[in-house]
Short mmCIF file of C-alpha atoms in Angstrom, two decimals:
data_model
loop_
_atom_site.label_atom_id
_atom_site.label_comp_id
_atom_site.label_asym_id
_atom_site.label_seq_id
_atom_site.Cartn_x
_atom_site.Cartn_y
_atom_site.Cartn_z
CA MET A 27 -94.22 -244.37 0.57
CA HIS A 28 -92.37 -244.71 -2.72
CA PHE A 29 -92.84 -242.42 -5.71
CA ASP A 30 -90.87 -244.50 -8.19
CA HIS A 31 -92.36 -247.94 -8.51
CA PRO A 32 -90.37 -250.94 -9.75
CA SER A 33 -89.91 -250.98 -13.50
CA THR A 34 -91.74 -254.34 -13.56
CA LEU A 35 -94.97 -252.52 -12.68
CA CYS A 36 -94.57 -250.27 -15.71
CA ARG A 37 -93.79 -253.28 -17.89
CA GLN A 38 -96.88 -255.06 -16.60
CA LEU A 39 -98.99 -252.02 -17.47
CA ALA A 40 -97.44 -251.78 -20.95
CA SER A 41 -97.86 -255.52 -21.62
CA GLY A 42 -101.48 -255.63 -20.51
CA GLU A 43 -100.90 -257.69 -17.37
CA LEU A 44 -102.25 -254.67 -15.50
CA ASP A 45 -105.00 -252.38 -16.75
CA VAL A 46 -104.71 -249.69 -14.07
CA ALA A 47 -101.72 -248.78 -11.92
CA LEU A 48 -100.23 -246.00 -9.81
CA VAL A 49 -96.84 -245.53 -11.47
CA SER A 50 -94.10 -242.94 -11.75
CA SER A 51 -95.27 -239.92 -13.74
CA PHE A 52 -92.47 -240.11 -16.31
CA GLU A 53 -94.05 -243.35 -17.56
CA PHE A 54 -96.81 -241.30 -19.18
CA LEU A 55 -94.35 -238.84 -20.70
CA ARG A 56 -92.32 -241.55 -22.40
CA ASN A 57 -95.34 -243.64 -23.42
CA PRO A 58 -98.38 -241.32 -23.59
CA ILE A 59 -100.92 -243.95 -24.64
CA TYR A 60 -102.64 -244.03 -21.27
CA ALA A 61 -105.56 -242.13 -19.82
CA VAL A 62 -104.93 -240.39 -16.50
CA ILE A 63 -107.36 -240.44 -13.61
CA ASP A 64 -108.06 -236.78 -12.94
CA GLY A 65 -107.71 -235.34 -9.47
CA LEU A 66 -105.50 -238.08 -8.01
CA ALA A 67 -101.71 -238.11 -7.78
CA ILE A 68 -98.77 -238.24 -5.42
CA ALA A 69 -97.09 -234.86 -5.45
CA SER A 70 -95.34 -232.25 -3.34
CA ASP A 71 -95.70 -228.49 -3.23
CA GLY A 72 -92.38 -227.69 -1.61
CA PRO A 73 -90.16 -229.97 0.50
CA VAL A 74 -90.97 -233.65 -0.04
CA PHE A 75 -88.40 -235.01 2.46
CA SER A 76 -88.05 -238.42 0.79
CA VAL A 77 -86.47 -237.51 -2.56
CA ILE A 78 -83.03 -236.04 -1.87
CA LEU A 79 -79.60 -235.49 -3.34
CA ALA A 80 -76.88 -236.03 -0.72
CA HIS A 81 -73.60 -234.31 -1.48
CA ALA A 82 -70.41 -233.27 0.31
CA GLY A 83 -69.26 -230.25 -1.67
CA PRO A 84 -70.85 -227.34 -3.52
CA LEU A 85 -73.42 -228.36 -6.12
CA ASP A 86 -71.52 -226.56 -8.86
CA GLN A 87 -68.56 -228.87 -8.20
CA LEU A 88 -70.54 -232.10 -8.68
CA ARG A 89 -69.18 -234.30 -11.43
CA GLU A 90 -71.12 -237.52 -10.76
CA VAL A 91 -74.40 -238.55 -9.13
CA VAL A 92 -75.12 -242.16 -8.14
CA VAL A 93 -78.69 -243.09 -9.11
CA ASP A 94 -80.97 -246.08 -9.47
CA PRO A 95 -81.81 -246.08 -13.21
CA ALA A 96 -85.21 -247.66 -12.48
CA SER A 97 -86.26 -244.47 -10.66
CA ALA A 98 -86.91 -242.58 -13.88
CA THR A 99 -89.10 -239.77 -12.55
CA SER A 100 -86.83 -238.63 -9.74
CA VAL A 101 -83.66 -239.14 -11.80
CA ASN A 102 -85.08 -236.97 -14.56
CA GLN A 103 -86.38 -234.42 -12.06
CA LEU A 104 -82.80 -234.09 -10.82
CA ARG A 105 -81.48 -233.81 -14.39
CA CYS A 106 -83.93 -230.96 -15.01
CA LEU A 107 -82.92 -229.21 -11.78
CA LEU A 108 -79.19 -229.48 -12.49
CA GLY A 109 -79.64 -228.35 -16.10
CA GLN A 110 -77.10 -228.61 -18.85
CA GLY A 111 -73.69 -229.30 -17.37
CA THR A 112 -70.95 -231.82 -16.81
CA VAL A 113 -72.63 -234.06 -14.21
CA GLU A 114 -72.59 -237.76 -15.14
CA PHE A 115 -75.17 -240.16 -13.72
CA VAL A 116 -73.57 -243.43 -12.57
CA ALA A 117 -74.69 -246.69 -10.94
CA GLU A 118 -72.30 -246.85 -7.99
CA GLY A 119 -69.75 -244.95 -5.95
CA ASN A 120 -69.32 -243.27 -2.56
CA ILE A 121 -70.35 -239.71 -1.77
CA ASP A 122 -67.41 -237.33 -1.88
CA ARG A 123 -66.71 -233.72 -2.81
CA HIS A 124 -67.40 -234.36 -6.49
CA ARG A 125 -69.93 -237.22 -6.28
CA GLY A 126 -73.43 -237.09 -4.84
CA ARG A 127 -76.13 -239.73 -4.48
CA LEU A 128 -79.86 -239.65 -5.09
CA PHE A 129 -81.97 -241.28 -2.37
CA ILE A 130 -85.68 -242.01 -2.78
CA GLY A 131 -88.45 -243.16 -0.46
CA ASP A 132 -87.51 -245.27 2.56
CA GLN A 133 -83.82 -245.07 1.62
CA ALA A 134 -83.95 -241.28 1.83
CA ILE A 135 -85.77 -241.31 5.16
CA ARG A 136 -83.27 -243.77 6.68
CA PHE A 137 -80.32 -241.83 5.27
CA ARG A 138 -81.54 -238.57 6.78
CA ALA A 139 -81.91 -240.24 10.19
CA LYS A 140 -78.25 -241.28 10.31
CA MET A 141 -76.59 -238.74 8.00
CA ASP A 142 -72.91 -238.08 8.66
CA ASP A 143 -71.71 -234.62 9.62
CA GLY A 144 -70.31 -232.70 6.69
CA LEU A 145 -72.87 -233.92 4.18
CA GLN A 146 -75.54 -231.68 2.70
CA ILE A 147 -79.00 -232.43 1.34
CA LEU A 148 -80.88 -230.99 -1.60
CA ASP A 149 -84.59 -231.76 -1.21
CA LEU A 150 -85.79 -232.14 -4.80
CA GLY A 151 -89.33 -231.06 -3.96
CA SER A 152 -88.06 -227.87 -2.39
CA ALA A 153 -85.62 -227.21 -5.24
CA TRP A 154 -88.35 -227.77 -7.84
CA LYS A 155 -90.69 -225.31 -6.07
CA ALA A 156 -87.90 -222.73 -5.85
CA GLN A 157 -87.08 -223.09 -9.56
CA THR A 158 -90.59 -223.31 -11.02
CA ALA A 159 -92.96 -222.01 -8.29
CA LEU A 160 -95.06 -225.13 -9.01
CA PRO A 161 -95.75 -228.52 -7.41
CA PHE A 162 -94.00 -231.65 -8.67
CA VAL A 163 -96.01 -234.76 -9.57
CA TYR A 164 -94.22 -238.01 -8.73
CA ALA A 165 -96.91 -240.60 -9.53
CA LEU A 166 -100.17 -240.83 -11.46
CA TRP A 167 -102.93 -243.37 -11.88
CA LEU A 168 -102.67 -244.58 -15.50
CA VAL A 169 -105.33 -246.59 -17.33
CA ARG A 170 -104.61 -248.67 -20.42
CA PRO A 171 -106.45 -247.75 -23.63
CA GLY A 172 -109.49 -249.88 -24.29
CA TYR A 173 -109.99 -250.87 -20.65
CA PRO A 174 -113.77 -251.51 -20.46
CA ARG A 175 -114.31 -250.58 -16.79
CA LYS A 176 -112.86 -247.07 -16.91
CA SER A 177 -115.83 -245.29 -15.36
CA GLU A 178 -116.15 -247.88 -12.58
CA ILE A 179 -112.48 -247.86 -11.60
CA VAL A 180 -112.34 -244.06 -11.66
CA GLU A 181 -115.30 -243.87 -9.29
CA GLU A 182 -113.81 -246.53 -7.00
CA LEU A 183 -110.39 -244.87 -6.80
CA ARG A 184 -111.80 -241.37 -6.30
CA SER A 185 -114.05 -242.67 -3.55
CA LEU A 186 -111.13 -244.45 -1.88
CA GLY A 187 -108.95 -241.35 -2.13
CA LYS A 188 -111.66 -239.18 -0.60
CA ARG A 189 -112.18 -241.62 2.28
CA ASN A 190 -108.45 -241.81 2.96
CA LEU A 191 -108.11 -238.02 3.09
CA GLN A 192 -111.12 -237.73 5.37
CA ASN A 193 -109.66 -240.41 7.64
CA LEU A 194 -105.98 -239.53 7.30
CA GLU A 195 -105.32 -240.16 10.98
CA ALA A 196 -106.42 -243.79 10.55
CA VAL A 197 -104.22 -244.14 7.45
CA ILE A 198 -101.25 -242.79 9.41
CA ALA A 199 -101.94 -245.11 12.35
CA ALA A 200 -102.06 -248.11 9.99
CA GLN A 201 -98.53 -247.56 8.67
CA PRO A 202 -96.37 -250.49 9.88
CA ALA A 203 -93.28 -249.93 12.03
CA VAL A 204 -93.20 -246.17 11.50
CA ASP A 205 -92.83 -243.44 14.10
CA HIS A 206 -96.30 -241.94 14.39
CA ALA A 207 -95.14 -238.33 14.74
CA PHE A 208 -92.91 -238.58 11.69
CA CYS A 209 -95.61 -240.30 9.65
CA ALA A 210 -98.10 -237.56 10.54
CA PHE A 211 -95.57 -234.91 9.49
CA TYR A 212 -94.80 -236.77 6.24
CA PHE A 213 -98.39 -237.35 5.16
CA ARG A 214 -99.71 -233.96 6.28
CA GLU A 215 -96.82 -231.63 5.50
CA CYS A 216 -94.81 -233.25 2.69
CA LEU A 217 -97.17 -235.17 0.43
CA ARG A 218 -100.04 -233.92 -1.69
CA PHE A 219 -102.57 -236.29 -3.21
CA SER A 220 -104.33 -234.08 -5.75
CA PHE A 221 -103.94 -233.61 -9.50
CA ASP A 222 -105.56 -230.22 -9.91
CA GLU A 223 -104.61 -227.18 -11.99
CA ARG A 224 -101.34 -226.34 -10.22
CA GLU A 225 -100.20 -229.98 -10.26
CA LYS A 226 -101.07 -230.18 -13.96
CA ALA A 227 -99.04 -227.03 -14.60
CA GLY A 228 -96.11 -228.55 -12.72
CA PHE A 229 -96.42 -231.75 -14.73
CA ARG A 230 -96.43 -229.78 -17.99
CA LYS A 231 -93.33 -227.90 -16.85
CA PHE A 232 -91.62 -231.24 -16.15
CA ALA A 233 -92.44 -232.40 -19.68
CA GLU A 234 -91.10 -229.17 -21.17
CA LEU A 235 -87.86 -229.38 -19.23
CA CYS A 236 -87.44 -233.06 -20.16
CA VAL A 237 -87.65 -232.06 -23.83
CA ARG A 238 -85.15 -229.25 -23.25
CA GLN A 239 -82.77 -231.72 -21.57
CA LYS A 240 -83.29 -234.18 -24.47
CA LEU A 241 -84.82 -236.75 -22.13
CA LEU A 242 -87.85 -236.84 -24.43
CA PRO A 243 -87.83 -236.52 -28.24
CA ALA A 244 -90.82 -234.18 -28.24
CA LEU A 245 -93.52 -232.81 -25.99
CA PRO A 246 -96.16 -235.53 -25.50
CA PRO A 247 -99.85 -234.74 -26.07
CA ALA A 248 -101.97 -233.71 -23.13
CA PRO A 249 -103.36 -236.81 -21.41
CA GLU A 250 -106.94 -237.95 -21.68
CA LEU A 251 -108.39 -237.21 -18.26
CA LEU A 252 -110.97 -239.57 -16.82
#
C-alpha cells in the first residue's frame, strides 16, 4: 500500500477531474481548500515499515538524500525529522557514507527484503513517534469544495472503512502476490486507518514543523471535517 499517490491524482483533484480522493496529507497543507472526511486516514503510530531512510553512515554525517520529489508527504516528513542542517535532497545517486535514500511503499518493502549488510534503516514512523510522541498521518480523504454529494460519499466511505476493518482478514487475503504472514503483520501492526484526536494532533504537529522548516509559508487553517 502506498502513502504517496502519484502527483497526477492531486492534479486531477485540483482541476476538478476528481471530486473525492485519498491523497497524500501534505496536499491539504499546501492547498487547504478541501474538506476532510473525519475518522478516516492512513497513518502509523510507531514503526510503519514501508517509509524508510536507508543510509550507510551515521545520520549526523549525511550530506545528501535521494528522494522522489512526487512523494511530498514522506519527503517533508523526513525534512522535519532531520531538522535544520546541511542535508541536500537530490534526485539520484548511490547510497554511501554521506548519501542516503528514501524508500516508500513497495520499494521500501522490497529493499528491506534484500538489504545489503552494512546499511542501516531509519523507519520514519518510528522516528516521528520518538520525536513527537504522536502518530503520523500519511494520507487523507479530501473532498473538493462545492461537491454536491458530500453527505452521501462520507457515509459510503465510512461504511466501507468499517466493513474492511471488521473483515480485515478477508482484505489481507485479497492482496495479490503478497506473503500472507507479512501482509497480516503490515496491516495489523504497522498501519492505522483512523483520523481521531491523536492523529489530528500529529497532523497539526506536521503542519507546524513544515512552517518551521519553511516548507509552508504559514500554518493552514484547520480543515472542515465532514
